[in-house]
PDB file of N, CA and C in Angstrom:
ATOM      1  N   LEU A   1     125.586  77.701  93.422  1.00  0.00           N
ATOM      2  CA  LEU A   1     125.309  78.334  92.136  1.00  0.00           C
ATOM      3  C   LEU A   1     126.501  78.192  91.191  1.00  0.00           C
ATOM      4  N   LEU A   2     127.707  78.433  91.694  1.00  0.00           N
ATOM      5  CA  LEU A   2     128.877  78.317  90.820  1.00  0.00           C
ATOM      6  C   LEU A   2     129.060  76.894  90.311  1.00  0.00           C
ATOM      7  N   LEU A   3     128.722  75.898  91.125  1.00  0.00           N
ATOM      8  CA  LEU A   3     128.804  74.514  90.674  1.00  0.00           C
ATOM      9  C   LEU A   3     127.793  74.264  89.556  1.00  0.00           C
ATOM     10  N   CYS A   4     126.594  74.818  89.665  1.00  0.00           N
ATOM     11  CA  CYS A   4     125.583  74.684  88.605  1.00  0.00           C
ATOM     12  C   CYS A   4     126.068  75.322  87.311  1.00  0.00           C
ATOM     13  N   VAL A   5     126.675  76.492  87.405  1.00  0.00           N
ATOM     14  CA  VAL A   5     127.198  77.173  86.220  1.00  0.00           C
ATOM     15  C   VAL A   5     128.340  76.369  85.620  1.00  0.00           C
ATOM     16  N   GLN A   6     129.219  75.831  86.454  1.00  0.00           N
ATOM     17  CA  GLN A   6     130.331  75.017  85.957  1.00  0.00           C
ATOM     18  C   GLN A   6     129.813  73.783  85.225  1.00  0.00           C
ATOM     19  N   THR A   7     128.797  73.135  85.761  1.00  0.00           N
ATOM     20  CA  THR A   7     128.208  71.966  85.116  1.00  0.00           C
ATOM     21  C   THR A   7     127.589  72.354  83.776  1.00  0.00           C
ATOM     22  N   ALA A   8     126.895  73.483  83.730  1.00  0.00           N
ATOM     23  CA  ALA A   8     126.311  73.962  82.475  1.00  0.00           C
ATOM     24  C   ALA A   8     127.398  74.286  81.468  1.00  0.00           C
ATOM     25  N   PHE A   9     128.475  74.889  81.925  1.00  0.00           N
ATOM     26  CA  PHE A   9     129.603  75.197  81.044  1.00  0.00           C
ATOM     27  C   PHE A   9     130.174  73.920  80.434  1.00  0.00           C
ATOM     28  N   ASN A  10     130.360  72.930  81.260  1.00  0.00           N
ATOM     29  CA  ASN A  10     130.910  71.667  80.772  1.00  0.00           C
ATOM     30  C   ASN A  10     130.003  71.051  79.710  1.00  0.00           C
ATOM     31  N   ALA A  11     128.703  71.176  79.887  1.00  0.00           N
ATOM     32  CA  ALA A  11     127.753  70.627  78.918  1.00  0.00           C
ATOM     33  C   ALA A  11     127.741  71.416  77.613  1.00  0.00           C
ATOM     34  N   HIS A  12     128.177  72.662  77.656  1.00  0.00           N
ATOM     35  CA  HIS A  12     128.171  73.536  76.475  1.00  0.00           C
ATOM     36  C   HIS A  12     129.582  73.943  76.070  1.00  0.00           C
ATOM     37  N   ALA A  13     130.556  73.107  76.353  1.00  0.00           N
ATOM     38  CA  ALA A  13     131.956  73.452  76.102  1.00  0.00           C
ATOM     39  C   ALA A  13     132.239  73.760  74.636  1.00  0.00           C
ATOM     40  N   ASN A  14     131.478  73.199  73.720  1.00  0.00           N
ATOM     41  CA  ASN A  14     131.705  73.439  72.293  1.00  0.00           C
ATOM     42  C   ASN A  14     130.851  74.571  71.733  1.00  0.00           C
ATOM     43  N   ASP A  15     130.011  75.165  72.564  1.00  0.00           N
ATOM     44  CA  ASP A  15     129.172  76.280  72.129  1.00  0.00           C
ATOM     45  C   ASP A  15     129.913  77.598  72.326  1.00  0.00           C
ATOM     46  N   PRO A  16     129.430  78.664  71.677  1.00  0.00           N
ATOM     47  CA  PRO A  16     130.154  79.957  71.736  1.00  0.00           C
ATOM     48  C   PRO A  16     129.885  80.736  73.018  1.00  0.00           C
ATOM     49  N   TYR A  17     130.267  80.180  74.163  1.00  0.00           N
ATOM     50  CA  TYR A  17     130.058  80.841  75.442  1.00  0.00           C
ATOM     51  C   TYR A  17     131.384  81.085  76.139  1.00  0.00           C
ATOM     52  N   ASN A  18     131.415  82.184  76.887  1.00  0.00           N
ATOM     53  CA  ASN A  18     132.465  82.442  77.859  1.00  0.00           C
ATOM     54  C   ASN A  18     131.765  82.688  79.174  1.00  0.00           C
ATOM     55  N   PHE A  19     132.383  82.317  80.268  1.00  0.00           N
ATOM     56  CA  PHE A  19     131.778  82.477  81.580  1.00  0.00           C
ATOM     57  C   PHE A  19     132.657  83.361  82.447  1.00  0.00           C
ATOM     58  N   MET A  20     132.000  84.143  83.307  1.00  0.00           N
ATOM     59  CA  MET A  20     132.720  84.931  84.297  1.00  0.00           C
ATOM     60  C   MET A  20     131.853  85.052  85.532  1.00  0.00           C
ATOM     61  N   TRP A  21     132.465  85.350  86.646  1.00  0.00           N
ATOM     62  CA  TRP A  21     131.776  85.567  87.903  1.00  0.00           C
ATOM     63  C   TRP A  21     132.193  86.925  88.415  1.00  0.00           C
ATOM     64  N   VAL A  22     131.227  87.689  88.910  1.00  0.00           N
ATOM     65  CA  VAL A  22     131.541  88.958  89.570  1.00  0.00           C
ATOM     66  C   VAL A  22     130.809  89.005  90.903  1.00  0.00           C
ATOM     67  N   ASN A  23     131.381  89.712  91.836  1.00  0.00           N
ATOM     68  CA  ASN A  23     130.750  89.969  93.112  1.00  0.00           C
ATOM     69  C   ASN A  23     129.797  91.142  92.892  1.00  0.00           C
ATOM     70  N   GLY A  24     128.501  90.852  92.865  1.00  0.00           N
ATOM     71  CA  GLY A  24     127.506  91.882  92.563  1.00  0.00           C
ATOM     72  C   GLY A  24     127.509  93.054  93.526  1.00  0.00           C
ATOM     73  N   ALA A  25     127.727  92.792  94.804  1.00  0.00           N
ATOM     74  CA  ALA A  25     127.750  93.882  95.787  1.00  0.00           C
ATOM     75  C   ALA A  25     128.917  94.817  95.526  1.00  0.00           C
ATOM     76  N   CYS A  26     130.027  94.281  95.096  1.00  0.00           N
ATOM     77  CA  CYS A  26     131.221  95.073  94.831  1.00  0.00           C
ATOM     78  C   CYS A  26     131.175  95.733  93.450  1.00  0.00           C
ATOM     79  N   GLN A  27     130.532  95.061  92.509  1.00  0.00           N
ATOM     80  CA  GLN A  27     130.486  95.534  91.118  1.00  0.00           C
ATOM     81  C   GLN A  27     129.059  95.933  90.731  1.00  0.00           C
ATOM     82  N   SER A  28     128.371  96.651  91.618  1.00  0.00           N
ATOM     83  CA  SER A  28     126.960  96.974  91.403  1.00  0.00           C
ATOM     84  C   SER A  28     126.727  97.805  90.141  1.00  0.00           C
ATOM     85  N   GLU A  29     127.672  98.651  89.773  1.00  0.00           N
ATOM     86  CA  GLU A  29     127.502  99.445  88.551  1.00  0.00           C
ATOM     87  C   GLU A  29     127.453  98.529  87.335  1.00  0.00           C
ATOM     88  N   PHE A  30     128.286  97.492  87.348  1.00  0.00           N
ATOM     89  CA  PHE A  30     128.300  96.515  86.259  1.00  0.00           C
ATOM     90  C   PHE A  30     126.999  95.717  86.232  1.00  0.00           C
ATOM     91  N   THR A  31     126.557  95.212  87.380  1.00  0.00           N
ATOM     92  CA  THR A  31     125.340  94.401  87.403  1.00  0.00           C
ATOM     93  C   THR A  31     124.112  95.222  87.021  1.00  0.00           C
ATOM     94  N   GLU A  32     124.107  96.504  87.347  1.00  0.00           N
ATOM     95  CA  GLU A  32     122.986  97.363  86.957  1.00  0.00           C
ATOM     96  C   GLU A  32     122.895  97.516  85.447  1.00  0.00           C
ATOM     97  N   SER A  33     124.011  97.317  84.732  1.00  0.00           N
ATOM     98  CA  SER A  33     123.985  97.349  83.268  1.00  0.00           C
ATOM     99  C   SER A  33     123.052  96.273  82.715  1.00  0.00           C
ATOM    100  N   PHE A  34     122.868  95.204  83.503  1.00  0.00           N
ATOM    101  CA  PHE A  34     122.014  94.090  83.105  1.00  0.00           C
ATOM    102  C   PHE A  34     120.708  94.076  83.904  1.00  0.00           C
ATOM    103  N   ASP A  35     120.369  95.211  84.482  1.00  0.00           N
ATOM    104  CA  ASP A  35     119.139  95.371  85.251  1.00  0.00           C
ATOM    105  C   ASP A  35     119.058  94.378  86.412  1.00  0.00           C
ATOM    106  N   VAL A  36     120.207  94.064  87.001  1.00  0.00           N
ATOM    107  CA  VAL A  36     120.267  93.188  88.169  1.00  0.00           C
ATOM    108  C   VAL A  36     120.459  94.064  89.400  1.00  0.00           C
ATOM    109  N   GLN A  37     119.492  93.990  90.294  1.00  0.00           N
ATOM    110  CA  GLN A  37     119.513  94.789  91.519  1.00  0.00           C
ATOM    111  C   GLN A  37     120.010  93.926  92.679  1.00  0.00           C
ATOM    112  N   PRO A  38     120.487  94.560  93.765  1.00  0.00           N
ATOM    113  CA  PRO A  38     121.036  93.804  94.897  1.00  0.00           C
ATOM    114  C   PRO A  38     120.106  92.729  95.461  1.00  0.00           C
ATOM    115  N   ASN A  39     118.805  92.942  95.441  1.00  0.00           N
ATOM    116  CA  ASN A  39     117.889  91.934  95.983  1.00  0.00           C
ATOM    117  C   ASN A  39     117.767  90.713  95.069  1.00  0.00           C
ATOM    118  N   GLN A  40     118.431  90.736  93.916  1.00  0.00           N
ATOM    119  CA  GLN A  40     118.403  89.618  92.977  1.00  0.00           C
ATOM    120  C   GLN A  40     119.678  88.785  93.004  1.00  0.00           C
ATOM    121  N   TYR A  41     120.650  89.129  93.875  1.00  0.00           N
ATOM    122  CA  TYR A  41     121.885  88.358  93.969  1.00  0.00           C
ATOM    123  C   TYR A  41     121.613  87.067  94.699  1.00  0.00           C
ATOM    124  N   PRO A  42     122.220  85.978  94.335  1.00  0.00           N
ATOM    125  CA  PRO A  42     122.998  85.764  93.117  1.00  0.00           C
ATOM    126  C   PRO A  42     122.073  85.520  91.926  1.00  0.00           C
ATOM    127  N   THR A  43     122.578  85.733  90.743  1.00  0.00           N
ATOM    128  CA  THR A  43     121.806  85.483  89.530  1.00  0.00           C
ATOM    129  C   THR A  43     122.733  85.101  88.384  1.00  0.00           C
ATOM    130  N   VAL A  44     122.149  84.709  87.289  1.00  0.00           N
ATOM    131  CA  VAL A  44     122.890  84.343  86.097  1.00  0.00           C
ATOM    132  C   VAL A  44     122.375  85.208  84.957  1.00  0.00           C
ATOM    133  N   VAL A  45     123.307  85.776  84.189  1.00  0.00           N
ATOM    134  CA  VAL A  45     122.968  86.585  83.023  1.00  0.00           C
ATOM    135  C   VAL A  45     123.747  86.046  81.839  1.00  0.00           C
ATOM    136  N   VAL A  46     123.081  85.920  80.707  1.00  0.00           N
ATOM    137  CA  VAL A  46     123.737  85.547  79.455  1.00  0.00           C
ATOM    138  C   VAL A  46     123.851  86.821  78.640  1.00  0.00           C
ATOM    139  N   TYR A  47     125.056  87.157  78.196  1.00  0.00           N
ATOM    140  CA  TYR A  47     125.309  88.423  77.495  1.00  0.00           C
ATOM    141  C   TYR A  47     126.053  88.168  76.200  1.00  0.00           C
ATOM    142  N   SER A  48     125.601  88.821  75.140  1.00  0.00           N
ATOM    143  CA  SER A  48     126.276  88.767  73.844  1.00  0.00           C
ATOM    144  C   SER A  48     126.898  90.131  73.565  1.00  0.00           C
ATOM    145  N   PRO A  49     128.221  90.274  73.732  1.00  0.00           N
ATOM    146  CA  PRO A  49     128.854  91.562  73.440  1.00  0.00           C
ATOM    147  C   PRO A  49     128.681  91.965  71.970  1.00  0.00           C
ATOM    148  N   LYS A  50     128.709  90.998  71.092  1.00  0.00           N
ATOM    149  CA  LYS A  50     128.578  91.279  69.662  1.00  0.00           C
ATOM    150  C   LYS A  50     127.221  91.909  69.340  1.00  0.00           C
ATOM    151  N   LYS A  51     126.173  91.404  69.974  1.00  0.00           N
ATOM    152  CA  LYS A  51     124.823  91.918  69.728  1.00  0.00           C
ATOM    153  C   LYS A  51     124.390  92.948  70.764  1.00  0.00           C
ATOM    154  N   ASN A  52     125.171  93.090  71.843  1.00  0.00           N
ATOM    155  CA  ASN A  52     124.857  93.993  72.945  1.00  0.00           C
ATOM    156  C   ASN A  52     123.480  93.687  73.530  1.00  0.00           C
ATOM    157  N   ARG A  53     123.208  92.399  73.717  1.00  0.00           N
ATOM    158  CA  ARG A  53     121.934  91.944  74.244  1.00  0.00           C
ATOM    159  C   ARG A  53     122.185  90.953  75.369  1.00  0.00           C
ATOM    160  N   PHE A  54     121.182  90.808  76.268  1.00  0.00           N
ATOM    161  CA  PHE A  54     121.327  89.902  77.402  1.00  0.00           C
ATOM    162  C   PHE A  54     119.989  89.270  77.760  1.00  0.00           C
ATOM    163  N   ALA A  55     120.072  88.181  78.495  1.00  0.00           N
ATOM    164  CA  ALA A  55     118.908  87.522  79.078  1.00  0.00           C
ATOM    165  C   ALA A  55     119.264  87.156  80.508  1.00  0.00           C
ATOM    166  N   SER A  56     118.318  87.332  81.397  1.00  0.00           N
ATOM    167  CA  SER A  56     118.530  87.013  82.806  1.00  0.00           C
ATOM    168  C   SER A  56     117.831  85.706  83.152  1.00  0.00           C
ATOM    169  N   PHE A  57     118.417  84.979  84.078  1.00  0.00           N
ATOM    170  CA  PHE A  57     117.854  83.722  84.534  1.00  0.00           C
ATOM    171  C   PHE A  57     116.757  83.991  85.542  1.00  0.00           C
ATOM    172  N   VAL A  58     115.651  83.282  85.393  1.00  0.00           N
ATOM    173  CA  VAL A  58     114.560  83.321  86.367  1.00  0.00           C
ATOM    174  C   VAL A  58     114.203  81.877  86.675  1.00  0.00           C
ATOM    175  N   GLY A  59     114.213  81.510  87.942  1.00  0.00           N
ATOM    176  CA  GLY A  59     113.854  80.144  88.298  1.00  0.00           C
ATOM    177  C   GLY A  59     114.718  79.596  89.401  1.00  0.00           C
ATOM    178  N   THR A  60     114.640  78.290  89.591  1.00  0.00           N
ATOM    179  CA  THR A  60     115.422  77.587  90.602  1.00  0.00           C
ATOM    180  C   THR A  60     116.761  77.213  90.009  1.00  0.00           C
ATOM    181  N   TYR A  61     117.819  77.495  90.742  1.00  0.00           N
ATOM    182  CA  TYR A  61     119.166  77.250  90.238  1.00  0.00           C
ATOM    183  C   TYR A  61     119.519  75.773  90.272  1.00  0.00           C
ATOM    184  N   ASP A  62     119.605  75.191  89.102  1.00  0.00           N
ATOM    185  CA  ASP A  62     120.199  73.877  88.943  1.00  0.00           C
ATOM    186  C   ASP A  62     120.836  73.852  87.563  1.00  0.00           C
ATOM    187  N   SER A  63     121.746  72.938  87.356  1.00  0.00           N
ATOM    188  CA  SER A  63     122.522  72.941  86.114  1.00  0.00           C
ATOM    189  C   SER A  63     121.632  72.743  84.889  1.00  0.00           C
ATOM    190  N   GLU A  64     120.569  71.953  85.008  1.00  0.00           N
ATOM    191  CA  GLU A  64     119.680  71.722  83.865  1.00  0.00           C
ATOM    192  C   GLU A  64     118.963  73.019  83.470  1.00  0.00           C
ATOM    193  N   ALA A  65     118.498  73.774  84.436  1.00  0.00           N
ATOM    194  CA  ALA A  65     117.809  75.035  84.135  1.00  0.00           C
ATOM    195  C   ALA A  65     118.752  76.049  83.495  1.00  0.00           C
ATOM    196  N   ILE A  66     119.996  76.100  83.963  1.00  0.00           N
ATOM    197  CA  ILE A  66     120.970  77.027  83.382  1.00  0.00           C
ATOM    198  C   ILE A  66     121.348  76.572  81.981  1.00  0.00           C
ATOM    199  N   ARG A  67     121.496  75.269  81.761  1.00  0.00           N
ATOM    200  CA  ARG A  67     121.754  74.759  80.408  1.00  0.00           C
ATOM    201  C   ARG A  67     120.600  75.104  79.481  1.00  0.00           C
ATOM    202  N   ASP A  68     119.365  75.034  79.992  1.00  0.00           N
ATOM    203  CA  ASP A  68     118.189  75.372  79.197  1.00  0.00           C
ATOM    204  C   ASP A  68     118.214  76.854  78.815  1.00  0.00           C
ATOM    205  N   LEU A  69     118.626  77.713  79.735  1.00  0.00           N
ATOM    206  CA  LEU A  69     118.759  79.140  79.429  1.00  0.00           C
ATOM    207  C   LEU A  69     119.782  79.353  78.324  1.00  0.00           C
ATOM    208  N   LEU A  70     120.938  78.726  78.449  1.00  0.00           N
ATOM    209  CA  LEU A  70     121.984  78.874  77.436  1.00  0.00           C
ATOM    210  C   LEU A  70     121.502  78.385  76.067  1.00  0.00           C
ATOM    211  N   SER A  71     120.887  77.226  76.037  1.00  0.00           N
ATOM    212  CA  SER A  71     120.377  76.692  74.770  1.00  0.00           C
ATOM    213  C   SER A  71     119.287  77.586  74.207  1.00  0.00           C
ATOM    214  N   GLY A  72     118.427  78.094  75.076  1.00  0.00           N
ATOM    215  CA  GLY A  72     117.341  78.968  74.640  1.00  0.00           C
ATOM    216  C   GLY A  72     117.835  80.265  74.040  1.00  0.00           C
ATOM    217  N   VAL A  73     118.861  80.847  74.622  1.00  0.00           N
ATOM    218  CA  VAL A  73     119.434  82.080  74.072  1.00  0.00           C
ATOM    219  C   VAL A  73     120.085  81.787  72.727  1.00  0.00           C
ATOM    220  N   LEU A  74     120.822  80.695  72.659  1.00  0.00           N
ATOM    221  CA  LEU A  74     121.508  80.333  71.422  1.00  0.00           C
ATOM    222  C   LEU A  74     120.524  80.068  70.282  1.00  0.00           C
ATOM    223  N   SER A  75     119.396  79.442  70.590  1.00  0.00           N
ATOM    224  CA  SER A  75     118.415  79.101  69.560  1.00  0.00           C
ATOM    225  C   SER A  75     117.439  80.235  69.249  1.00  0.00           C
ATOM    226  N   GLY A  76     117.391  81.245  70.112  1.00  0.00           N
ATOM    227  CA  GLY A  76     116.436  82.336  69.916  1.00  0.00           C
ATOM    228  C   GLY A  76     115.110  82.111  70.623  1.00  0.00           C
ATOM    229  N   ARG A  77     114.974  80.983  71.317  1.00  0.00           N
ATOM    230  CA  ARG A  77     113.746  80.671  72.046  1.00  0.00           C
ATOM    231  C   ARG A  77     113.564  81.594  73.253  1.00  0.00           C
ATOM    232  N   VAL A  78     114.674  81.994  73.873  1.00  0.00           N
ATOM    233  CA  VAL A  78     114.628  82.904  75.020  1.00  0.00           C
ATOM    234  C   VAL A  78     114.854  84.323  74.516  1.00  0.00           C
ATOM    235  N   LYS A  79     113.933  85.214  74.865  1.00  0.00           N
ATOM    236  CA  LYS A  79     114.048  86.608  74.429  1.00  0.00           C
ATOM    237  C   LYS A  79     115.178  87.304  75.170  1.00  0.00           C
ATOM    238  N   THR A  80     115.867  88.165  74.449  1.00  0.00           N
ATOM    239  CA  THR A  80     116.951  88.960  75.032  1.00  0.00           C
ATOM    240  C   THR A  80     116.555  90.426  75.030  1.00  0.00           C
ATOM    241  N   ARG A  81     117.283  91.199  75.812  1.00  0.00           N
ATOM    242  CA  ARG A  81     117.055  92.646  75.898  1.00  0.00           C
ATOM    243  C   ARG A  81     118.343  93.375  75.566  1.00  0.00           C
ATOM    244  N   GLU A  82     118.212  94.575  75.078  1.00  0.00           N
ATOM    245  CA  GLU A  82     119.377  95.394  74.742  1.00  0.00           C
ATOM    246  C   GLU A  82     120.004  95.965  76.007  1.00  0.00           C
ATOM    247  N   VAL A  83     121.329  95.997  76.021  1.00  0.00           N
ATOM    248  CA  VAL A  83     122.063  96.685  77.084  1.00  0.00           C
ATOM    249  C   VAL A  83     122.190  98.132  76.643  1.00  0.00           C
ATOM    250  N   PHE A  84     121.602  99.039  77.399  1.00  0.00           N
ATOM    251  CA  PHE A  84     121.609 100.439  76.981  1.00  0.00           C
ATOM    252  C   PHE A  84     122.919 101.141  77.282  1.00  0.00           C
ATOM    253  N   GLN A  85     123.503 100.846  78.428  1.00  0.00           N
ATOM    254  CA  GLN A  85     124.786 101.456  78.771  1.00  0.00           C
ATOM    255  C   GLN A  85     125.577 100.475  79.623  1.00  0.00           C
ATOM    256  N   LEU A  86     126.606  99.882  79.034  1.00  0.00           N
ATOM    257  CA  LEU A  86     127.419  98.903  79.747  1.00  0.00           C
ATOM    258  C   LEU A  86     128.507  99.613  80.544  1.00  0.00           C
ATOM    259  N   THR A  87     128.498  99.376  81.844  1.00  0.00           N
ATOM    260  CA  THR A  87     129.552  99.875  82.714  1.00  0.00           C
ATOM    261  C   THR A  87     130.465  98.700  83.025  1.00  0.00           C
ATOM    262  N   PRO A  88     131.697  98.723  82.549  1.00  0.00           N
ATOM    263  CA  PRO A  88     132.598  97.580  82.776  1.00  0.00           C
ATOM    264  C   PRO A  88     132.887  97.378  84.262  1.00  0.00           C
ATOM    265  N   PRO A  89     133.228  96.141  84.646  1.00  0.00           N
ATOM    266  CA  PRO A  89     133.636  95.914  86.039  1.00  0.00           C
ATOM    267  C   PRO A  89     134.841  96.784  86.392  1.00  0.00           C
ATOM    268  N   GLN A  90     134.855  97.256  87.618  1.00  0.00           N
ATOM    269  CA  GLN A  90     135.927  98.122  88.092  1.00  0.00           C
ATOM    270  C   GLN A  90     137.054  97.291  88.701  1.00  0.00           C
ATOM    271  N   ASP A  91     138.251  97.807  88.622  1.00  0.00           N
ATOM    272  CA  ASP A  91     139.404  97.159  89.228  1.00  0.00           C
ATOM    273  C   ASP A  91     139.457  97.587  90.691  1.00  0.00           C
ATOM    274  N   ARG A  92     138.881  96.761  91.560  1.00  0.00           N
ATOM    275  CA  ARG A  92     138.854  97.089  92.990  1.00  0.00           C
ATOM    276  C   ARG A  92     138.914  95.814  93.810  1.00  0.00           C
ATOM    277  N   ASP A  93     139.307  95.951  95.052  1.00  0.00           N
ATOM    278  CA  ASP A  93     139.380  94.824  95.983  1.00  0.00           C
ATOM    279  C   ASP A  93     137.965  94.533  96.488  1.00  0.00           C
ATOM    280  N   CYS A  94     137.456  93.374  96.139  1.00  0.00           N
ATOM    281  CA  CYS A  94     136.079  93.004  96.515  1.00  0.00           C
ATOM    282  C   CYS A  94     136.027  92.025  97.687  1.00  0.00           C
ATOM    283  N   SER A  95     137.156  91.799  98.355  1.00  0.00           N
ATOM    284  CA  SER A  95     137.216  90.784  99.397  1.00  0.00           C
ATOM    285  C   SER A  95     136.335  91.111 100.606  1.00  0.00           C
ATOM    286  N   ASN A  96     135.974  92.362 100.809  1.00  0.00           N
ATOM    287  CA  ASN A  96     135.163  92.747 101.972  1.00  0.00           C
ATOM    288  C   ASN A  96     133.690  92.922 101.627  1.00  0.00           C
ATOM    289  N   PHE A  97     133.270  92.527 100.436  1.00  0.00           N
ATOM    290  CA  PHE A  97     131.881  92.678 100.020  1.00  0.00           C
ATOM    291  C   PHE A  97     131.170  91.338 100.091  1.00  0.00           C
ATOM    292  N   ASN A  98     129.951  91.321 100.624  1.00  0.00           N
ATOM    293  CA  ASN A  98     129.126  90.120 100.619  1.00  0.00           C
ATOM    294  C   ASN A  98     128.247  90.171  99.383  1.00  0.00           C
ATOM    295  N   ASP A  99     128.392  89.173  98.497  1.00  0.00           N
ATOM    296  CA  ASP A  99     127.651  89.186  97.233  1.00  0.00           C
ATOM    297  C   ASP A  99     126.278  88.552  97.327  1.00  0.00           C
ATOM    298  N   GLY A 100     125.833  88.148  98.513  1.00  0.00           N
ATOM    299  CA  GLY A 100     124.515  87.580  98.676  1.00  0.00           C
ATOM    300  C   GLY A 100     124.468  86.080  98.446  1.00  0.00           C
ATOM    301  N   SER A 101     125.572  85.474  98.053  1.00  0.00           N
ATOM    302  CA  SER A 101     125.556  84.037  97.803  1.00  0.00           C
ATOM    303  C   SER A 101     125.841  83.223  99.059  1.00  0.00           C
ATOM    304  N   ASN A 102     126.222  83.872 100.136  1.00  0.00           N
ATOM    305  CA  ASN A 102     126.543  83.150 101.367  1.00  0.00           C
ATOM    306  C   ASN A 102     125.330  83.021 102.245  1.00  0.00           C
TER     307      ASN A 102
END
C-alpha cells in the first residue's frame, strides 16, 4: 500500500498534496475523525485542512486507483465529507501496535 501511495505521490508531485502515514491501531482516535474503523485498515484518506473535508478510498489498492482518487478530489468529481471533530495524532510509541497492513 505504501508503495502505491508513493507512486501516486510521484505522479502528483506538482499538485497541492501532502502525504502522511499513521498506524491506525495506535492512532485510532485520529482515524475515527475520518470515520475509519479498525476493520478498514489499511486505507487511504484524502483530507483538506483548509476546507475541513475528506474522502476515503474504496476499491483495490493500486497506484492508478489512488491517483484517480487524488485527481477526483482535486477536480470535484469525488464527493467529500465534513470532518466534524478532528482529533490530532497523539505523540506515543506505536512500535508495538499492528496496523493491519501486515
